Coordinates of N, CA and C in Angstrom, one line a residue:
X1 N 40.1 40.5 5.8 CA 39.1 39.5 6.2 C 39.3 38.3 5.1
X2 N 39.4 37.2 5.7 CA 39.5 36.0 5.0 C 37.9 35.5 4.6
X3 N 37.5 35.5 3.3 CA 36.4 35.1 2.8 C 36.2 33.7 3.0
X4 N 35.1 33.3 3.7 CA 34.9 31.8 4.0 C 34.2 31.2 2.7
X5 N 34.5 30.0 2.4 CA 33.9 29.0 1.6 C 32.5 28.7 1.8
X6 N 31.6 28.5 0.9 CA 30.4 28.0 1.2 C 30.3 26.7 2.1
X7 N 31.4 25.7 1.9 CA 31.4 24.6 2.6 C 31.7 25.1 4.0
X8 N 32.7 25.9 4.3 CA 33.1 26.2 5.7 C 32.0 26.8 6.3
X9 N 31.1 27.6 5.7 CA 29.7 28.3 6.2 C 28.9 27.0 6.6
X10 N 28.7 26.3 5.6 CA 27.7 25.0 5.9 C 28.3 24.4 7.0
X11 N 29.6 24.0 7.2 CA 30.1 23.2 8.4 C 29.8 23.9 9.7
X12 N 30.1 25.2 9.8 CA 29.8 26.0 10.8 C 28.3 25.9 11.3
X13 N 27.6 26.1 10.3 CA 26.0 26.2 10.7 C 25.8 24.9 11.2
X14 N 26.2 23.8 10.6 CA 25.7 22.5 11.1 C 26.3 22.0 12.5
X15 N 27.6 22.6 12.9 CA 28.2 22.6 14.2 C 27.2 23.2 15.2
X16 N 26.8 24.5 14.9 CA 26.1 25.3 15.8 C 24.7 24.7 16.0
X17 N 24.1 24.3 14.9 CA 22.8 23.7 15.0 C 22.9 22.1 15.9
X18 N 23.9 21.5 15.6 CA 24.2 20.4 16.3 C 24.2 20.4 17.8
X19 N 25.0 21.5 18.2 CA 25.1 21.8 19.6 C 23.8 22.3 20.3
X20 N 23.1 23.3 19.6 CA 21.9 23.7 19.8 C 20.9 22.6 20.1
X21 N 20.8 21.5 19.1 CA 19.8 20.6 19.3 C 20.2 19.8 20.3
X22 N 21.3 19.4 20.6 CA 21.8 18.5 21.8 C 21.3 19.1 23.1
X23 N 21.6 20.5 23.2 CA 21.4 21.2 24.4 C 19.7 21.3 24.6
X24 N 19.1 21.5 23.6 CA 17.5 21.7 23.6 C 17.0 20.2 24.0
X25 N 17.3 19.3 23.2 CA 16.9 17.9 23.3 C 17.0 17.1 24.7
X26 N 18.4 17.2 25.2 CA 18.8 16.5 26.3 C 19.3 17.2 27.4
X27 N 19.6 18.5 27.2 CA 20.1 19.3 28.2 C 19.3 19.6 29.3
X28 N 18.0 19.8 29.0 CA 17.1 20.1 30.0 C 16.4 18.9 30.7
X29 N 16.5 17.8 30.3 CA 15.9 16.4 30.7 C 17.0 15.6 31.3
X30 N 16.8 15.3 32.5 CA 17.9 14.5 33.1 C 18.0 13.0 32.6
X31 N 16.9 12.5 32.2 CA 16.9 11.1 31.6 C 16.8 11.3 30.0
X32 N 17.1 12.3 29.5 CA 16.9 12.5 28.2 C 17.9 11.4 27.2
X33 N 19.2 11.3 27.7 CA 20.2 10.5 27.1 C 19.7 9.2 27.3
X34 N 19.3 8.8 28.5 CA 19.0 7.4 28.8 C 17.7 6.8 28.0
X35 N 16.8 7.5 28.0 CA 15.6 7.1 27.1 C 16.1 7.1 25.6
X36 N 16.8 8.1 25.1 CA 17.2 8.1 23.6 C 18.1 6.5 23.4
X37 N 18.9 6.2 24.2 CA 19.7 5.1 24.2 C 18.9 3.7 24.4
X38 N 18.1 3.7 25.5 CA 17.5 2.6 25.9 C 16.3 2.3 25.4
X39 N 15.6 3.2 24.7 CA 14.2 3.0 24.0 C 14.0 1.6 23.3
X40 N 15.0 1.4 22.5 CA 14.9 0.2 21.7 C 15.2 -1.1 22.7
X41 N 16.1 -0.9 23.6 CA 16.5 -2.0 24.6 C 15.2 -2.6 25.5
X42 N 14.3 -1.5 25.6 CA 13.1 -1.9 26.5 C 12.2 -2.7 25.5
X43 N 12.1 -2.5 24.4 CA 11.2 -3.2 23.2 C 11.7 -4.6 23.1
X44 N 13.0 -4.7 23.1 CA 13.7 -5.8 22.9 C 13.5 -6.9 24.0
X45 N 13.6 -6.2 25.3 CA 13.2 -7.1 26.6 C 11.7 -7.6 26.6
X46 N 10.9 -6.6 26.2 CA 9.4 -7.0 26.3 C 9.0 -8.0 25.2
X47 N 9.5 -8.0 24.1 CA 9.0 -9.0 23.0 C 9.8 -10.3 23.2
X48 N 11.2 -10.1 23.6 CA 11.8 -11.5 23.8 C 11.2 -12.1 25.0
X49 N 10.9 -11.6 25.9 CA 10.2 -12.2 27.1 C 8.9 -12.7 26.7
X50 N 8.0 -12.2 25.9 CA 6.8 -12.7 25.4 C 7.0 -13.9 24.4
X51 N 8.2 -13.8 23.6 CA 8.5 -15.1 22.7 C 8.9 -16.1 23.5
X52 N 9.8 -16.0 24.5 CA 10.3 -17.0 25.2 C 9.2 -17.7 26.1
X53 N 8.3 -17.1 26.5 CA 7.0 -17.5 27.3 C 6.1 -18.3 26.4
X54 N 5.9 -18.0 25.1 CA 5.0 -18.6 24.2 C 5.9 -20.0 23.6
X55 N 7.0 -19.6 23.0 CA 7.9 -20.8 22.3 C 9.2 -20.3 22.3
X56 N 10.0 -21.5 22.8 CA 11.5 -21.0 22.9 C 12.3 -21.6 21.6
X57 N 11.6 -22.4 20.9 CA 12.5 -22.7 19.7 C 11.7 -22.6 18.3
X58 N 11.0 -21.4 18.2 CA 10.2 -21.2 16.8 C 11.2 -20.6 16.0
X59 N 12.3 -20.2 16.3 CA 13.3 -19.7 15.4 C 14.7 -20.3 15.5
X60 N 14.8 -21.5 15.1 CA 16.0 -22.3 15.2 C 17.5 -21.7 14.7
X61 N 18.4 -21.7 15.3 CA 19.6 -21.1 14.8 C 19.8 -19.6 14.8
X62 N 18.9 -19.0 15.7 CA 18.7 -17.5 15.7 C 18.6 -17.2 17.1
X63 N 19.5 -16.3 17.7 CA 19.5 -15.7 18.9 C 18.4 -14.5 19.0
X64 N 17.1 -14.9 19.5 CA 16.0 -14.1 19.2 C 16.2 -12.7 19.8
X65 N 16.8 -12.5 20.9 CA 17.1 -11.1 21.3 C 18.1 -10.2 20.4
X66 N 19.0 -10.9 19.8 CA 19.6 -10.5 18.8 C 18.9 -10.0 17.6
X67 N 18.0 -10.9 17.2 CA 17.1 -10.8 16.2 C 16.2 -9.4 16.3
X68 N 15.6 -9.4 17.5 CA 14.9 -8.3 17.9 C 15.6 -6.9 18.0
X69 N 16.9 -7.0 18.4 CA 17.8 -5.8 18.4 C 18.1 -5.3 17.3
X70 N 18.5 -6.2 16.2 CA 18.8 -5.8 14.9 C 17.5 -4.9 14.1
X71 N 16.2 -5.7 14.4 CA 15.0 -5.0 14.0 C 14.7 -3.7 14.5
X72 N 14.7 -3.6 15.9 CA 14.2 -2.3 16.4 C 15.2 -1.3 16.3
X73 N 16.3 -1.6 16.4 CA 17.5 -0.5 16.3 C 17.3 0.1 15.0
X74 N 17.3 -0.6 13.9 CA 16.9 -0.2 12.5 C 15.6 0.6 12.5
X75 N 14.5 0.0 13.0 CA 13.4 0.5 12.7 C 13.3 1.9 13.5
X76 N 13.7 2.0 14.6 CA 13.7 3.2 15.5 C 14.6 4.2 14.8
X77 N 15.6 3.8 14.2 CA 16.6 4.9 13.4 C 15.6 5.4 12.5
X78 N 15.1 4.6 11.6 CA 14.2 5.1 10.7 C 13.1 6.1 10.9
X79 N 12.5 5.6 12.1 CA 11.1 6.2 12.5 C 11.6 7.5 13.1
X80 N 12.6 7.6 13.8 CA 13.1 8.8 14.7 C 13.6 9.9 13.4
X81 N 14.4 9.3 12.4 CA 14.7 10.4 11.4 C 13.6 11.0 10.7
X82 N 12.6 10.2 10.4 CA 11.2 10.9 9.8 C 10.6 11.7 10.7
X83 N 10.4 11.2 11.9 CA 9.6 12.1 12.8 C 10.4 13.3 13.2
X84 N 11.4 13.2 13.5 CA 12.3 14.5 13.9 C 12.3 15.4 12.9
X85 N 12.4 15.0 11.6 CA 12.7 15.8 10.5 C 11.4 16.7 10.3
X86 N 10.1 16.2 10.5 CA 8.8 17.0 10.2 C 8.8 18.0 11.2
X87 N 9.4 18.2 12.5 CA 9.4 19.0 13.3 C 10.7 20.0 13.2
X88 N 11.4 19.8 12.3 CA 12.9 20.6 12.3 C 12.5 22.0 11.8
X89 N 11.6 22.2 11.0 CA 11.5 23.7 10.4 C 10.9 24.5 11.5
X90 N 9.9 24.2 12.3 CA 9.1 25.0 13.2 C 9.9 25.1 14.5
X91 N 10.7 24.1 14.9 CA 11.7 24.3 16.0 C 12.7 25.2 15.8
X92 N 13.2 25.3 14.6 CA 14.3 26.2 14.4 C 13.9 27.4 13.5
X93 N 12.7 27.9 13.7 CA 12.2 29.1 12.6 C 12.8 30.4 13.0
X94 N 13.2 30.5 14.2 CA 13.8 32.0 14.5 C 15.2 32.0 13.9
X95 N 15.9 30.8 13.7 CA 17.1 31.0 13.1 C 17.1 31.2 11.7
X96 N 16.2 31.0 11.1 CA 16.1 31.5 9.5 C 16.2 33.0 9.1
X97 N 16.2 33.6 10.3 CA 16.3 35.0 10.0 C 18.0 35.3 9.8
X98 N 18.7 34.4 10.0 CA 20.2 34.4 9.6 C 20.2 33.9 8.2
X99 N 20.9 34.5 7.1 CA 20.8 34.0 6.0 C 21.8 32.9 5.9
X100 N 22.7 32.6 6.5 CA 23.5 31.6 6.5 C 22.8 30.2 6.6
X101 N 21.8 30.3 7.6 CA 21.0 29.1 8.1 C 19.9 28.8 7.1
X102 N 20.0 27.7 6.4 CA 18.8 27.3 5.6 C 17.8 26.1 6.2
X103 N 16.7 26.1 5.9 CA 15.9 25.1 6.5 C 16.3 23.6 6.4
X104 N 16.8 23.4 5.2 CA 17.4 21.9 5.1 C 18.6 21.6 5.9
X105 N 19.4 22.7 6.3 CA 20.3 22.4 7.4 C 19.9 21.9 8.8
X106 N 18.7 22.1 9.0 CA 18.0 21.6 10.4 C 17.8 20.2 10.1
X107 N 17.3 19.8 9.1 CA 17.1 18.5 8.5 C 18.3 17.5 8.6
X108 N 19.6 18.0 8.1 CA 20.6 17.4 8.0 C 21.2 17.2 9.5
X109 N 21.1 18.3 10.3 CA 21.5 18.3 11.6 C 20.9 17.2 12.4
X110 N 19.5 17.1 12.3 CA 18.7 16.0 13.1 C 19.2 14.7 12.5
X111 N 19.3 14.5 11.4 CA 19.6 13.3 10.6 C 21.0 12.8 11.4
X112 N 21.9 13.6 11.4 CA 23.3 13.1 12.2 C 23.1 13.0 13.6
X113 N 22.3 13.6 14.1 CA 22.0 13.3 15.6 C 21.4 12.0 15.7
X114 N 20.3 11.6 15.0 CA 19.8 10.3 15.1 C 20.7 9.1 14.9
X115 N 21.6 9.3 13.9 CA 22.5 8.3 13.4 C 23.4 8.1 14.6
X116 N 23.8 9.1 15.2 CA 24.8 9.1 16.3 C 24.2 8.5 17.6
X117 N 23.0 8.8 17.9 CA 22.2 8.1 18.9 C 22.0 6.7 18.6
X118 N 21.7 6.4 17.4 CA 21.4 4.9 17.2 C 22.6 4.1 17.2
X119 N 23.9 4.7 16.8 CA 25.1 4.2 16.9 C 25.6 3.8 18.3
X120 N 25.3 4.8 19.1 CA 25.6 4.7 20.6 C 24.6 3.5 21.3
X121 N 23.4 3.6 20.9 CA 22.6 2.4 21.4 C 22.9 1.1 21.0
X122 N 23.6 1.0 19.8 CA 24.0 -0.2 19.1 C 25.2 -0.7 20.0
X123 N 26.1 0.2 20.5 CA 27.3 -0.1 21.0 C 27.1 -0.6 22.4
X124 N 25.8 0.0 23.0 CA 25.4 -0.4 24.4 C 24.9 -1.7 24.3
X125 N 24.2 -2.1 23.3 CA 23.5 -3.4 23.2 C 24.8 -4.5 22.9
X126 N 25.6 -4.1 22.3 CA 26.8 -5.0 22.0 C 27.6 -5.3 23.3
X127 N 27.9 -4.4 24.2 CA 28.4 -4.5 25.3 C 27.5 -5.2 26.3
X128 N 26.2 -5.1 26.3 CA 25.3 -5.9 27.1 C 25.3 -7.4 26.6
X129 N 25.2 -7.5 25.4 CA 24.9 -8.8 24.8 C 26.4 -9.7 24.9
X130 N 27.5 -9.0 24.8 CA 28.7 -9.8 25.3 C 28.7 -10.3 26.5
X131 N 28.4 -9.2 27.5 CA 28.3 -9.4 28.9 C 27.4 -10.8 29.3
X132 N 26.3 -10.8 28.7 CA 25.4 -12.1 29.1 C 25.4 -13.1 28.2
X133 N 26.4 -13.1 27.2 CA 26.7 -14.0 26.5 C 25.8 -14.5 25.1
X134 N 25.2 -13.5 24.6 CA 24.5 -13.5 23.4 C 25.3 -13.9 22.2
X135 N 24.9 -14.5 21.2 CA 25.6 -14.7 20.0 C 25.3 -13.5 19.0
X136 N 26.7 -12.8 18.9 CA 26.5 -11.5 18.1 C 27.2 -11.7 16.9
X137 N 27.6 -13.0 16.4 CA 28.4 -13.0 15.1 C 27.6 -12.8 13.9
X138 N 28.1 -12.0 13.1 CA 27.5 -11.5 11.8 C 28.0 -12.3 10.6
X139 N 27.0 -12.7 9.7 CA 27.4 -13.5 8.6 C 27.9 -12.6 7.5
X140 N 27.5 -11.5 7.2 CA 28.1 -10.6 6.2 C 28.0 -9.0 6.6
X141 N 29.0 -8.7 7.5 CA 29.0 -7.3 8.1 C 28.9 -6.3 7.1
X142 N 29.6 -6.1 6.0 CA 29.5 -5.2 5.1 C 28.1 -4.9 4.5
X143 N 27.3 -6.0 4.4 CA 26.0 -5.9 3.8 C 25.0 -5.5 4.9
X144 N 25.2 -5.8 6.2 CA 24.5 -5.3 7.2 C 24.7 -3.8 7.2
X145 N 25.8 -3.3 7.2 CA 26.3 -1.8 7.2 C 25.7 -1.2 6.3
X146 N 25.7 -1.8 5.0 CA 25.2 -1.1 3.7 C 23.6 -1.0 4.0
X147 N 22.9 -2.0 4.5 CA 21.5 -1.7 4.8 C 21.1 -1.0 5.9
X148 N 22.0 -0.8 7.0 CA 21.7 0.4 8.0 C 21.9 1.8 7.2
X149 N 23.0 1.7 6.3 CA 23.2 3.3 5.6 C 22.0 3.4 4.8
X150 N 21.5 2.4 4.2 CA 20.5 2.6 3.2 C 19.2 2.8 3.9
X151 N 18.7 2.3 5.0 CA 17.6 2.6 5.7 C 17.7 4.0 6.3
X152 N 18.8 4.5 6.6 CA 19.1 5.8 7.0 C 18.7 6.9 5.9
X153 N 19.3 6.7 4.9 CA 19.1 7.5 3.6 C 17.5 7.3 3.4
X154 N 16.8 6.3 3.2 CA 15.5 6.2 3.1 C 14.7 7.0 4.2
X155 N 15.1 6.9 5.4 CA 14.5 7.9 6.4 C 14.7 9.3 6.1
X156 N 15.8 9.7 5.6 CA 16.1 11.0 5.4 C 15.2 11.4 4.0
X157 N 15.1 10.5 3.2 CA 14.3 11.0 2.0 C 12.7 11.1 2.4
X158 N 12.2 10.1 3.1 CA 10.8 10.3 3.6 C 10.7 11.5 4.4
X159 N 11.7 11.9 5.4 CA 11.8 13.0 6.3 C 11.7 14.1 5.5
X160 N 12.6 14.3 4.4 CA 12.5 15.5 3.7 C 11.4 15.8 3.0
X161 N 10.7 14.8 2.3 CA 9.5 14.9 1.7 C 8.3 15.3 2.7
X162 N 8.4 14.6 3.8 CA 7.3 14.8 4.8 C 7.5 16.2 5.4
X163 N 8.6 16.8 5.7 CA 8.8 18.1 6.4 C 8.3 19.0 5.4
X164 N 8.5 19.1 4.1 CA 7.8 20.1 3.2 C 6.6 19.9 3.1
X165 N 5.8 18.6 3.1 CA 4.5 18.5 3.0 C 3.7 19.1 4.1
X166 N 4.2 18.6 5.2 CA 3.7 18.9 6.6 C 3.6 20.6 6.9
X167 N 4.5 21.2 6.2 CA 4.6 22.8 6.2 C 3.3 23.2 5.4
X168 N 2.8 22.7 4.5 CA 1.6 23.2 3.8 C 0.4 22.4 4.0
X169 N 0.4 21.1 4.6 CA -0.8 20.2 4.8 C -0.8 20.0 6.4
X170 N -1.5 20.6 7.2 CA -1.5 20.5 8.6 C -1.5 19.0 9.1
X171 N -2.3 18.5 8.4 CA -2.8 17.0 8.8 C -1.8 15.8 8.3
X172 N -1.0 16.3 7.5 CA 0.0 15.4 7.0 C 0.9 14.7 8.0
X173 N 1.4 15.6 8.9 CA 2.3 15.0 9.9 C 1.4 14.2 10.9
X174 N 0.4 14.4 11.2 CA -0.6 13.8 11.9 C -0.8 12.3 11.4
X175 N -1.0 12.2 10.2 CA -1.4 11.0 9.4 C 0.0 10.2 9.6
X176 N 1.2 10.7 9.3 CA 2.3 9.9 9.6 C 2.8 9.5 10.9
X177 N 2.5 10.3 11.9 CA 2.7 9.9 13.2 C 1.8 8.8 13.7
X178 N 0.5 8.8 13.1 CA -0.6 7.8 13.3 C -0.1 6.3 12.9
X179 N 0.3 6.4 11.6 CA 0.7 5.1 11.0 C 2.0 4.5 11.5
X180 N 2.8 5.2 12.1 CA 4.1 4.7 12.7 C 4.0 3.5 13.6
X181 N 3.0 3.4 14.5 CA 2.8 2.3 15.3 C 2.4 1.0 14.6
X182 N 1.4 1.2 13.8 CA 1.2 0.0 13.0 C 2.2 -0.6 12.1
X183 N 3.1 0.3 11.6 CA 4.2 -0.1 10.8 C 5.2 -0.9 11.6
X184 N 5.3 -0.7 12.8 CA 6.3 -1.6 13.8 C 5.7 -3.0 13.7
X185 N 4.4 -3.3 13.5 CA 4.1 -4.6 13.4 C 3.9 -5.3 12.0
X186 N 3.9 -4.5 11.0 CA 3.8 -5.1 9.7 C 5.1 -4.9 8.9
X187 N 6.2 -4.9 9.6 CA 7.5 -4.6 8.8 C 8.6 -5.6 9.0
X188 N 8.1 -6.9 9.4 CA 8.9 -8.0 9.6 C 10.1 -7.6 10.7
X189 N 9.6 -7.0 11.7 CA 10.5 -6.6 12.8 C 10.7 -7.8 13.9
X190 N 9.5 -8.5 14.3 CA 9.5 -9.6 15.3 C 9.3 -11.0 14.6
X191 N 9.5 -10.9 13.3 CA 9.2 -12.3 12.5 C 9.9 -12.2 11.4
X192 N 10.1 -13.3 10.6 CA 10.5 -13.2 9.1 C 9.4 -13.5 8.2
X193 N 9.5 -12.9 6.9 CA 8.5 -12.9 6.0 C 8.3 -14.4 5.7
X194 N 9.3 -15.4 5.8 CA 9.1 -16.6 5.3 C 8.4 -17.6 6.3
X195 N 8.2 -16.8 7.6 CA 7.4 -17.7 8.6 C 6.0 -17.3 8.5
X196 N 5.6 -16.3 7.6 CA 4.1 -16.0 7.3 C 3.6 -16.9 6.2
X197 N 2.2 -16.9 6.2 CA 1.4 -17.8 5.2 C 1.5 -17.1 3.9
X198 N 1.5 -17.7 2.8 CA 1.6 -17.1 1.5 C 0.9 -15.8 1.3
X199 N -0.2 -15.7 1.7 CA -1.3 -14.6 1.5 C -0.8 -13.3 2.3
X200 N -0.3 -13.6 3.5 CA 0.4 -12.5 4.2 C 1.7 -12.0 3.6
X201 N 2.4 -13.2 3.1 CA 3.7 -12.6 2.5 C 3.4 -11.6 1.3
X202 N 2.6 -12.0 0.5 CA 2.1 -11.2 -0.8 C 1.8 -9.6 -0.3
X203 N 1.0 -9.5 0.9 CA 0.6 -8.2 1.4 C 1.6 -7.3 1.9
X204 N 2.7 -8.1 2.9 CA 3.7 -7.4 3.6 C 4.8 -7.0 2.8
X205 N 4.9 -7.6 1.5 CA 5.9 -7.3 0.6 C 5.9 -6.0 -0.1
X206 N 4.7 -5.6 0.1 CA 4.5 -4.0 -0.6 C 4.9 -2.9 0.5
X207 N 5.2 -3.3 1.6 CA 5.8 -2.3 2.5 C 7.4 -2.3 2.4
X208 N 7.9 -1.2 1.9 CA 9.3 -1.1 1.7 C 10.1 -1.3 3.0
X209 N 9.7 -1.1 4.3 CA 10.6 -1.4 5.3 C 10.8 -2.9 5.6
X210 N 9.7 -3.6 5.1 CA 10.1 -5.3 5.2 C 11.1 -5.6 4.4
X211 N 11.6 -5.0 3.2 CA 12.8 -5.3 2.4 C 13.9 -5.0 3.4
X212 N 14.0 -3.8 3.9 CA 15.2 -3.4 4.7 C 15.4 -4.4 5.8
X213 N 14.2 -4.8 6.6 CA 14.4 -5.7 7.7 C 15.0 -7.0 7.3
X214 N 14.4 -7.6 6.1 CA 14.8 -8.8 5.7 C 16.3 -8.8 5.2
X215 N 16.7 -7.7 4.6 CA 18.0 -7.4 4.1 C 18.9 -7.5 5.3
X216 N 18.6 -6.8 6.5 CA 19.4 -6.8 7.7 C 19.5 -8.3 8.2
X217 N 18.4 -9.0 8.3 CA 18.2 -10.2 8.9 C 19.0 -11.4 8.1
X218 N 18.8 -11.3 6.6 CA 19.4 -12.2 6.0 C 20.9 -12.3 5.9
X219 N 21.3 -10.9 6.0 CA 22.9 -10.8 5.9 C 23.6 -11.0 7.3
X220 N 22.6 -10.9 8.5 CA 23.1 -10.9 9.9 C 23.2 -12.4 10.3
X221 N 22.2 -13.1 10.1 CA 22.0 -14.5 10.5 C 22.3 -15.5 9.4
X222 N 23.2 -16.5 9.9 CA 23.5 -17.5 8.7 C 22.3 -18.3 8.3
X223 N 21.3 -18.6 9.2 CA 20.3 -19.3 8.9 C 19.0 -18.7 8.1
X224 N 19.3 -17.5 8.0 CA 18.1 -16.7 7.2 C 18.7 -16.1 5.8
X225 N 17.7 -16.1 4.9 CA 18.1 -15.6 3.6 C 17.4 -14.2 3.2
X226 N 17.9 -13.6 2.1 CA 17.4 -12.3 1.6 C 16.4 -12.7 0.3
X227 N 15.8 -13.8 0.3 CA 15.1 -14.1 -0.9 C 13.9 -13.2 -1.3
X228 N 13.5 -12.7 -0.1 CA 12.3 -11.9 -0.2 C 12.5 -10.2 -0.5
X229 N 13.8 -10.0 -0.7 CA 14.4 -8.6 -0.8 C 14.5 -8.2 -2.1
X230 N 13.8 -7.1 -2.6 CA 13.9 -6.6 -3.9 C 14.6 -5.2 -3.8
X231 N 15.9 -5.3 -4.2 CA 16.7 -4.0 -4.1 C 16.2 -3.0 -5.0
X232 N 15.4 -3.4 -6.1 CA 14.9 -2.5 -7.1 C 13.7 -1.6 -6.4
X233 N 13.0 -2.3 -5.7 CA 11.8 -1.7 -5.0 C 12.4 -0.9 -3.9
X234 N 13.5 -1.3 -3.1 CA 14.1 -0.5 -2.2 C 14.6 0.9 -3.0
X235 N 15.2 0.8 -4.1 CA 16.0 1.9 -4.5 C 14.7 3.0 -5.2
X236 N 13.7 2.7 -5.6 CA 12.6 3.5 -6.0 C 12.0 4.1 -4.7
X237 N 11.8 3.3 -3.9 CA 11.4 3.9 -2.4 C 12.2 5.0 -1.7
X238 N 13.5 4.9 -2.1 CA 14.4 5.8 -1.4 C 14.6 7.0 -2.4
X239 N 14.9 6.7 -3.5 CA 15.4 7.9 -4.4 C 14.0 8.7 -4.8
X240 N 13.0 8.1 -5.1 CA 11.7 9.1 -5.7 C 11.4 10.0 -4.7
X241 N 11.2 9.5 -3.3 CA 10.7 10.6 -2.3 C 11.9 11.6 -2.2
X242 N 13.1 11.2 -2.3 CA 14.4 12.0 -2.1 C 14.4 13.1 -3.3
X243 N 14.1 12.8 -4.6 CA 14.0 13.8 -5.5 C 12.9 14.7 -5.4
X244 N 11.8 14.1 -5.1 CA 10.6 14.8 -5.0 C 10.6 15.8 -3.9
X245 N 11.1 15.3 -2.7 CA 11.4 16.1 -1.7 C 12.4 17.4 -1.8
X246 N 13.4 17.1 -2.5 CA 14.5 18.0 -3.0 C 13.8 19.0 -3.9
X247 N 12.9 18.7 -4.8 CA 12.4 19.6 -5.8 C 11.4 20.5 -5.1
X248 N 10.4 19.9 -4.3 CA 9.5 20.7 -3.7 C 10.1 21.5 -2.6
X249 N 11.3 21.3 -2.0 CA 11.9 22.1 -1.1 C 12.6 23.2 -1.8
X250 N 13.1 22.8 -2.9 CA 13.9 24.1 -3.6 C 12.6 25.2 -4.3
X251 N 11.5 24.5 -4.3 CA 10.4 25.5 -4.8 C 9.9 26.3 -3.7
X252 N 9.9 25.5 -2.6 CA 9.3 26.3 -1.4 C 10.3 26.9 -0.3
X253 N 11.4 26.8 -0.5 CA 12.4 27.3 0.4 C 12.0 28.7 0.9
X254 N 11.9 29.5 0.0 CA 11.7 30.9 0.3 C 10.3 31.2 1.1
X255 N 9.2 30.3 0.7 CA 8.0 30.4 1.5 C 8.0 29.9 2.9
X256 N 9.0 28.7 3.0 CA 9.1 28.3 4.4 C 9.8 29.3 5.2
X257 N 10.7 30.1 4.8 CA 11.6 30.9 5.5 C 10.5 32.0 5.7
X258 N 9.8 32.7 4.8 CA 9.0 33.7 5.0 C 7.8 33.6 5.9
X259 N 7.4 32.3 5.9 CA 6.2 31.8 6.8 C 6.5 32.0 8.3
X260 N 7.6 32.2 8.5 CA 8.2 32.3 10.0 C 8.1 33.6 10.6

């Protein structure tokens, strides 16, 4: 018998969890794939319609539907990574009886799925945008991709920390879910920080998601800038929760498995 390496075991576990997750989430729902992909598209249509009805030229040089798409796709990616992470342990509890399956494997699997779903939704928007003639040109493609990768890692770090906290504090997950909706309106998704009064700029600056959105917008659109982005602030908000999450997870892994 050939002894498998830890990486081979890990890869097999992730593959099995991936197939199980896909079957569980989409296999029994006929419209599961549709809603997963077009969720952000509906938000773009709604807010683009409202914006055009109120004012057509309030953001010169920017194709507003594209602006909204970059915002909602990035925000929904982050939100879904965090929210799906918090339910990963409980949804896969029966599998922890197998010693090869670790609780953190379920988080990694859900992270991969959310990134793939978001990527597919982005491709769908690109095809639709090209078909209807939207301006999809990117000012700095590499920096936009860095921002998307960074916000994904930020989502994983908050998701990891939250998944451990929600295991021991029942109300933690409820609180996180409650603040998700307000976050959508105070994260520079439908507007730029520069368009706000100075007092509101000071307040919204403390929201780390604002920096990620401004990073994406400033590098995607030629007429926008990244003057309100603090990479140091983003770094701390990404890696402090990540290290805390890993620390608490390693201390609580056996308790998480035993509690199932």
